PDB file of C-alpha atoms in Angstrom:
ATOM      1  CA  UNK A   1      80.250 102.819  99.692  1.00 44.00           C
ATOM      2  CA  UNK A   2      81.416  99.576  97.661  1.00 38.00           C
ATOM      3  CA  UNK A   3      79.820  97.418 100.425  1.00 43.00           C
ATOM      4  CA  UNK A   4      76.425  99.186  99.952  1.00 46.00           C
ATOM      5  CA  UNK A   5      76.660  98.736  96.349  1.00 36.00           C
ATOM      6  CA  UNK A   6      77.634  95.064  96.527  1.00 35.00           C
ATOM      7  CA  UNK A   7      74.712  94.501  99.055  1.00 41.00           C
ATOM      8  CA  UNK A   8      72.077  96.197  97.012  1.00 37.00           C
ATOM      9  CA  UNK A   9      73.396  94.479  93.770  1.00 38.00           C
ATOM     10  CA  UNK A  10      73.279  90.975  95.506  1.00 38.00           C
ATOM     11  CA  UNK A  11      69.758  91.522  96.943  1.00 40.00           C
ATOM     12  CA  UNK A  12      68.350  92.719  93.483  1.00 36.00           C
ATOM     13  CA  UNK A  13      69.861  89.580  91.782  1.00 36.00           C
ATOM     14  CA  UNK A  14      68.176  87.077  93.943  1.00 37.00           C
ATOM     15  CA  UNK A  15      64.788  87.762  92.541  1.00 36.00           C
ATOM     16  CA  UNK A  16      64.910  85.773  89.454  1.00 37.00           C
ATOM     17  CA  UNK A  17      65.978  81.949  89.914  1.00 44.00           C
ATOM     18  CA  UNK A  18      62.960  79.846  90.201  1.00 59.00           C
ATOM     19  CA  UNK A  19      60.065  79.930  87.554  1.00 69.00           C
ATOM     20  CA  UNK A  20      56.670  80.963  88.994  1.00 78.00           C
ATOM     21  CA  UNK A  21      54.330  77.957  88.583  1.00 79.00           C
ATOM     22  CA  UNK A  22      56.906  75.314  88.907  1.00 87.00           C
ATOM     23  CA  UNK A  23      55.540  72.337  90.858  1.00 93.00           C
ATOM     24  CA  UNK A  24      57.032  69.188  92.359  1.00 95.00           C
ATOM     25  CA  UNK A  25      55.884  65.990  93.975  1.00 97.00           C
ATOM     26  CA  UNK A  26      58.742  63.914  95.788  1.00 97.00           C
ATOM     27  CA  UNK A  27      59.072  60.743  97.898  1.00 98.00           C
ATOM     28  CA  UNK A  28      61.208  61.627 100.834  1.00 97.00           C
ATOM     29  CA  UNK A  29      63.735  59.568 103.070  1.00 97.00           C
ATOM     30  CA  UNK A  30      63.925  61.284 106.383  1.00 96.00           C
ATOM     31  CA  UNK A  31      66.296  61.167 109.290  1.00 94.00           C
ATOM     32  CA  UNK A  32      65.443  62.716 112.682  1.00 91.00           C
ATOM     33  CA  UNK A  33      67.780  63.664 115.491  1.00 91.00           C
ATOM     34  CA  UNK A  34      65.477  63.844 118.551  1.00 84.00           C
ATOM     35  CA  UNK A  35      65.912  66.048 121.500  1.00 78.00           C
ATOM     36  CA  UNK A  36      68.095  64.226 123.972  1.00 66.00           C
ATOM     37  CA  UNK A  37      65.713  65.077 126.984  1.00 65.00           C
ATOM     38  CA  UNK A  38      62.858  62.825 125.450  1.00 68.00           C
ATOM     39  CA  UNK A  39      65.351  59.687 125.417  1.00 75.00           C
ATOM     40  CA  UNK A  40      64.558  58.633 121.832  1.00 79.00           C
ATOM     41  CA  UNK A  41      66.812  56.879 119.322  1.00 81.00           C
ATOM     42  CA  UNK A  42      67.727  58.760 116.290  1.00 83.00           C
ATOM     43  CA  UNK A  43      65.486  57.247 113.440  1.00 85.00           C
ATOM     44  CA  UNK A  44      64.966  57.083 109.886  1.00 91.00           C
ATOM     45  CA  UNK A  45      61.641  57.670 108.227  1.00 95.00           C
ATOM     46  CA  UNK A  46      59.739  57.929 105.058  1.00 97.00           C
ATOM     47  CA  UNK A  47      57.386  60.702 103.694  1.00 97.00           C
ATOM     48  CA  UNK A  48      56.110  62.487 100.633  1.00 98.00           C
ATOM     49  CA  UNK A  49      56.239  66.215  99.714  1.00 97.00           C
ATOM     50  CA  UNK A  50      54.475  68.464  97.439  1.00 97.00           C
ATOM     51  CA  UNK A  51      55.451  72.260  96.652  1.00 95.00           C
ATOM     52  CA  UNK A  52      55.061  74.983  94.235  1.00 94.00           C
ATOM     53  CA  UNK A  53      56.904  78.449  93.524  1.00 91.00           C
ATOM     54  CA  UNK A  54      54.177  81.048  93.877  1.00 92.00           C
ATOM     55  CA  UNK A  55      56.554  83.771  92.388  1.00 87.00           C
ATOM     56  CA  UNK A  56      60.080  83.555  91.061  1.00 81.00           C
ATOM     57  CA  UNK A  57      61.639  83.610  94.707  1.00 87.00           C
ATOM     58  CA  UNK A  58      58.713  82.660  97.060  1.00 93.00           C
ATOM     59  CA  UNK A  59      57.073  79.083  97.269  1.00 94.00           C
ATOM     60  CA  UNK A  60      55.132  76.675  99.468  1.00 96.00           C
ATOM     61  CA  UNK A  61      56.088  73.354 100.482  1.00 97.00           C
ATOM     62  CA  UNK A  62      54.171  70.581 102.264  1.00 98.00           C
ATOM     63  CA  UNK A  63      55.742  67.359 103.752  1.00 97.00           C
ATOM     64  CA  UNK A  64      54.142  64.480 105.490  1.00 97.00           C
ATOM     65  CA  UNK A  65      56.914  62.454 107.343  1.00 96.00           C
ATOM     66  CA  UNK A  66      56.511  59.262 109.324  1.00 95.00           C
ATOM     67  CA  UNK A  67      59.234  58.109 111.865  1.00 90.00           C
ATOM     68  CA  UNK A  68      59.577  55.175 114.292  1.00 83.00           C
ATOM     69  CA  UNK A  69      59.995  55.953 118.043  1.00 81.00           C
ATOM     70  CA  UNK A  70      62.220  53.934 120.061  1.00 80.00           C
ATOM     71  CA  UNK A  71      63.519  54.658 123.440  1.00 78.00           C
ATOM     72  CA  UNK A  72      67.177  54.933 124.082  1.00 75.00           C
ATOM     73  CA  UNK A  73      66.900  53.824 127.518  1.00 76.00           C
ATOM     74  CA  UNK A  74      68.242  50.149 128.192  1.00 68.00           C
ATOM     75  CA  UNK A  75      65.166  49.106 130.011  1.00 66.00           C
ATOM     76  CA  UNK A  76      62.513  50.568 127.908  1.00 64.00           C
ATOM     77  CA  UNK A  77      60.680  48.100 125.705  1.00 60.00           C
ATOM     78  CA  UNK A  78      57.936  50.391 124.098  1.00 70.00           C
ATOM     79  CA  UNK A  79      57.908  51.651 120.455  1.00 77.00           C
ATOM     80  CA  UNK A  80      55.563  53.804 118.401  1.00 78.00           C
ATOM     81  CA  UNK A  81      55.235  56.140 115.473  1.00 82.00           C
ATOM     82  CA  UNK A  82      55.492  59.823 114.759  1.00 87.00           C
ATOM     83  CA  UNK A  83      53.671  61.471 111.979  1.00 90.00           C
ATOM     84  CA  UNK A  84      54.509  65.146 111.111  1.00 94.00           C
ATOM     85  CA  UNK A  85      52.715  67.382 108.628  1.00 96.00           C
ATOM     86  CA  UNK A  86      54.947  70.566 107.936  1.00 97.00           C
ATOM     87  CA  UNK A  87      53.707  73.383 105.849  1.00 97.00           C
ATOM     88  CA  UNK A  88      56.546  75.754 104.806  1.00 97.00           C
ATOM     89  CA  UNK A  89      57.149  79.155 103.211  1.00 98.00           C
ATOM     90  CA  UNK A  90      60.209  79.178 101.002  1.00 95.00           C
ATOM     91  CA  UNK A  91      62.236  82.193 100.381  1.00 94.00           C
ATOM     92  CA  UNK A  92      64.947  81.440  97.566  1.00 90.00           C
ATOM     93  CA  UNK A  93      68.350  83.087  97.700  1.00 82.00           C
ATOM     94  CA  UNK A  94      70.283  82.050  94.482  1.00 69.00           C
ATOM     95  CA  UNK A  95      71.002  84.725  91.922  1.00 52.00           C
ATOM     96  CA  UNK A  96      69.782  83.412  88.254  1.00 58.00           C
ATOM     97  CA  UNK A  97      70.052  79.786  89.236  1.00 61.00           C
ATOM     98  CA  UNK A  98      68.950  77.522  86.533  1.00 67.00           C
ATOM     99  CA  UNK A  99      69.186  73.881  87.967  1.00 77.00           C
ATOM    100  CA  UNK A 100      69.822  74.438  91.743  1.00 84.00           C
ATOM    101  CA  UNK A 101      67.568  76.522  93.948  1.00 87.00           C
ATOM    102  CA  UNK A 102      68.719  76.964  97.511  1.00 92.00           C
ATOM    103  CA  UNK A 103      66.109  78.242  99.920  1.00 94.00           C
ATOM    104  CA  UNK A 104      65.407  79.264 103.569  1.00 97.00           C
ATOM    105  CA  UNK A 105      62.173  77.561 105.042  1.00 97.00           C
ATOM    106  CA  UNK A 106      59.826  78.308 107.952  1.00 98.00           C
ATOM    107  CA  UNK A 107      56.367  77.519 108.759  1.00 98.00           C
ATOM    108  CA  UNK A 108      54.032  75.347 111.218  1.00 97.00           C
ATOM    109  CA  UNK A 109      52.522  71.962 111.469  1.00 96.00           C
ATOM    110  CA  UNK A 110      51.309  69.201 113.454  1.00 94.00           C
ATOM    111  CA  UNK A 111      53.001  66.210 115.114  1.00 87.00           C
ATOM    112  CA  UNK A 112      50.944  63.069 115.842  1.00 87.00           C
ATOM    113  CA  UNK A 113      52.796  61.117 118.670  1.00 81.00           C
ATOM    114  CA  UNK A 114      51.729  57.565 119.730  1.00 75.00           C
ATOM    115  CA  UNK A 115      50.886  56.942 123.248  1.00 72.00           C
ATOM    116  CA  UNK A 116      53.986  55.455 124.827  1.00 65.00           C
ATOM    117  CA  UNK A 117      55.805  58.667 123.877  1.00 68.00           C
ATOM    118  CA  UNK A 118      53.091  61.301 123.813  1.00 62.00           C
ATOM    119  CA  UNK A 119      53.284  62.181 127.874  1.00 64.00           C
ATOM    120  CA  UNK A 120      49.703  61.161 128.326  1.00 68.00           C
ATOM    121  CA  UNK A 121      47.675  58.056 128.365  1.00 70.00           C
ATOM    122  CA  UNK A 122      46.647  58.319 124.578  1.00 71.00           C
ATOM    123  CA  UNK A 123      47.890  59.340 121.091  1.00 78.00           C
ATOM    124  CA  UNK A 124      48.303  63.193 120.905  1.00 78.00           C
ATOM    125  CA  UNK A 125      48.545  65.773 118.250  1.00 83.00           C
ATOM    126  CA  UNK A 126      50.729  68.792 118.969  1.00 87.00           C
ATOM    127  CA  UNK A 127      51.363  72.090 117.253  1.00 93.00           C
ATOM    128  CA  UNK A 128      54.825  72.461 115.840  1.00 94.00           C
ATOM    129  CA  UNK A 129      56.895  75.069 114.072  1.00 95.00           C
ATOM    130  CA  UNK A 130      60.012  74.870 112.180  1.00 97.00           C
ATOM    131  CA  UNK A 131      62.775  76.725 110.199  1.00 98.00           C
ATOM    132  CA  UNK A 132      65.715  75.424 108.191  1.00 97.00           C
ATOM    133  CA  UNK A 133      67.591  75.422 104.841  1.00 97.00           C
ATOM    134  CA  UNK A 134      67.298  73.402 101.867  1.00 96.00           C
ATOM    135  CA  UNK A 135      67.782  73.239  98.151  1.00 94.00           C
ATOM    136  CA  UNK A 136      65.994  71.956  95.090  1.00 91.00           C
ATOM    137  CA  UNK A 137      67.852  70.441  92.132  1.00 91.00           C
ATOM    138  CA  UNK A 138      66.418  69.778  88.618  1.00 87.00           C
ATOM    139  CA  UNK A 139      67.609  66.383  87.341  1.00 89.00           C
ATOM    140  CA  UNK A 140      67.003  66.176  83.513  1.00 85.00           C
ATOM    141  CA  UNK A 141      63.799  67.235  82.025  1.00 83.00           C
ATOM    142  CA  UNK A 142      61.375  66.232  84.748  1.00 89.00           C
ATOM    143  CA  UNK A 143      63.344  64.900  87.657  1.00 93.00           C
ATOM    144  CA  UNK A 144      63.469  66.928  91.051  1.00 94.00           C
ATOM    145  CA  UNK A 145      65.843  66.397  94.063  1.00 95.00           C
ATOM    146  CA  UNK A 146      65.183  68.040  97.320  1.00 95.00           C
ATOM    147  CA  UNK A 147      67.665  68.223 100.399  1.00 97.00           C
ATOM    148  CA  UNK A 148      66.579  70.066 103.570  1.00 96.00           C
ATOM    149  CA  UNK A 149      67.233  70.157 107.214  1.00 97.00           C
ATOM    150  CA  UNK A 150      64.747  71.633 109.768  1.00 97.00           C
ATOM    151  CA  UNK A 151      64.843  72.505 113.248  1.00 96.00           C
ATOM    152  CA  UNK A 152      61.531  71.499 114.523  1.00 95.00           C
ATOM    153  CA  UNK A 153      60.008  72.525 117.647  1.00 93.00           C
ATOM    154  CA  UNK A 154      56.903  70.528 119.024  1.00 88.00           C
ATOM    155  CA  UNK A 155      54.852  72.113 121.678  1.00 82.00           C
ATOM    156  CA  UNK A 156      53.931  69.687 124.528  1.00 70.00           C
ATOM    157  CA  UNK A 157      53.859  69.706 128.318  1.00 66.00           C
ATOM    158  CA  UNK A 158      57.505  69.651 127.730  1.00 70.00           C
ATOM    159  CA  UNK A 159      58.600  71.206 124.438  1.00 79.00           C
ATOM    160  CA  UNK A 160      60.735  69.021 122.158  1.00 83.00           C
ATOM    161  CA  UNK A 161      63.351  70.259 119.748  1.00 89.00           C
ATOM    162  CA  UNK A 162      64.294  67.832 116.926  1.00 90.00           C
ATOM    163  CA  UNK A 163      66.253  68.160 113.594  1.00 94.00           C
ATOM    164  CA  UNK A 164      64.733  66.637 110.763  1.00 95.00           C
ATOM    165  CA  UNK A 165      66.839  66.051 107.673  1.00 96.00           C
ATOM    166  CA  UNK A 166      65.068  64.799 104.383  1.00 96.00           C
ATOM    167  CA  UNK A 167      66.160  63.863 100.857  1.00 97.00           C
ATOM    168  CA  UNK A 168      63.524  63.693  98.231  1.00 97.00           C
ATOM    169  CA  UNK A 169      63.287  62.432  94.726  1.00 97.00           C
ATOM    170  CA  UNK A 170      60.340  62.925  92.304  1.00 96.00           C
ATOM    171  CA  UNK A 171      59.174  64.780  89.385  1.00 94.00           C
ATOM    172  CA  UNK A 172      58.647  68.404  88.765  1.00 91.00           C
ATOM    173  CA  UNK A 173      56.648  70.313  86.121  1.00 89.00           C
ATOM    174  CA  UNK A 174      55.746  73.970  85.187  1.00 81.00           C
ATOM    175  CA  UNK A 175      57.153  77.037  83.526  1.00 71.00           C
ATOM    176  CA  UNK A 176      60.756  76.727  84.345  1.00 62.00           C
ATOM    177  CA  UNK A 177      63.541  75.809  82.166  1.00 54.00           C
ATOM    178  CA  UNK A 178      63.819  71.985  81.467  1.00 49.00           C
TER     179      UNK A 178
END
């Protein structure tokens, strides 16, 4: 009985932590751990992100991330780039948060891969989907810090599974406490 009461109390308290209408724009540093089967070195990258809380606990986030591609095979000499556009639905789960907003994210996107690593004789764009965890922190009156890690699956002839971890810093505006 106490477990049910605690579960219902916790579920009910997760509904009010971010302010509807809060928005953010951040520059991101990214680190990608590529699927071992594609023989790519783990790489850093850069990106940009924009998001908004649609309600007090549901938001949207869009990120564009550019990563370099280099083979981890000793005889390989090719290199290229990868661009990922990730659109995510955010579900927050911190009761009555004021400055920190942890969330679950999931969504779809597209991954553009340069020719040497695309599995074909030209650059390709592939459908991808992802899920992960993250947190958003308010820093001062207008600063925003975002941290997230997403498991990204890119559909191709051979599907690729990567971990993309980002740290973003920028500014936020909206209805929330400042």
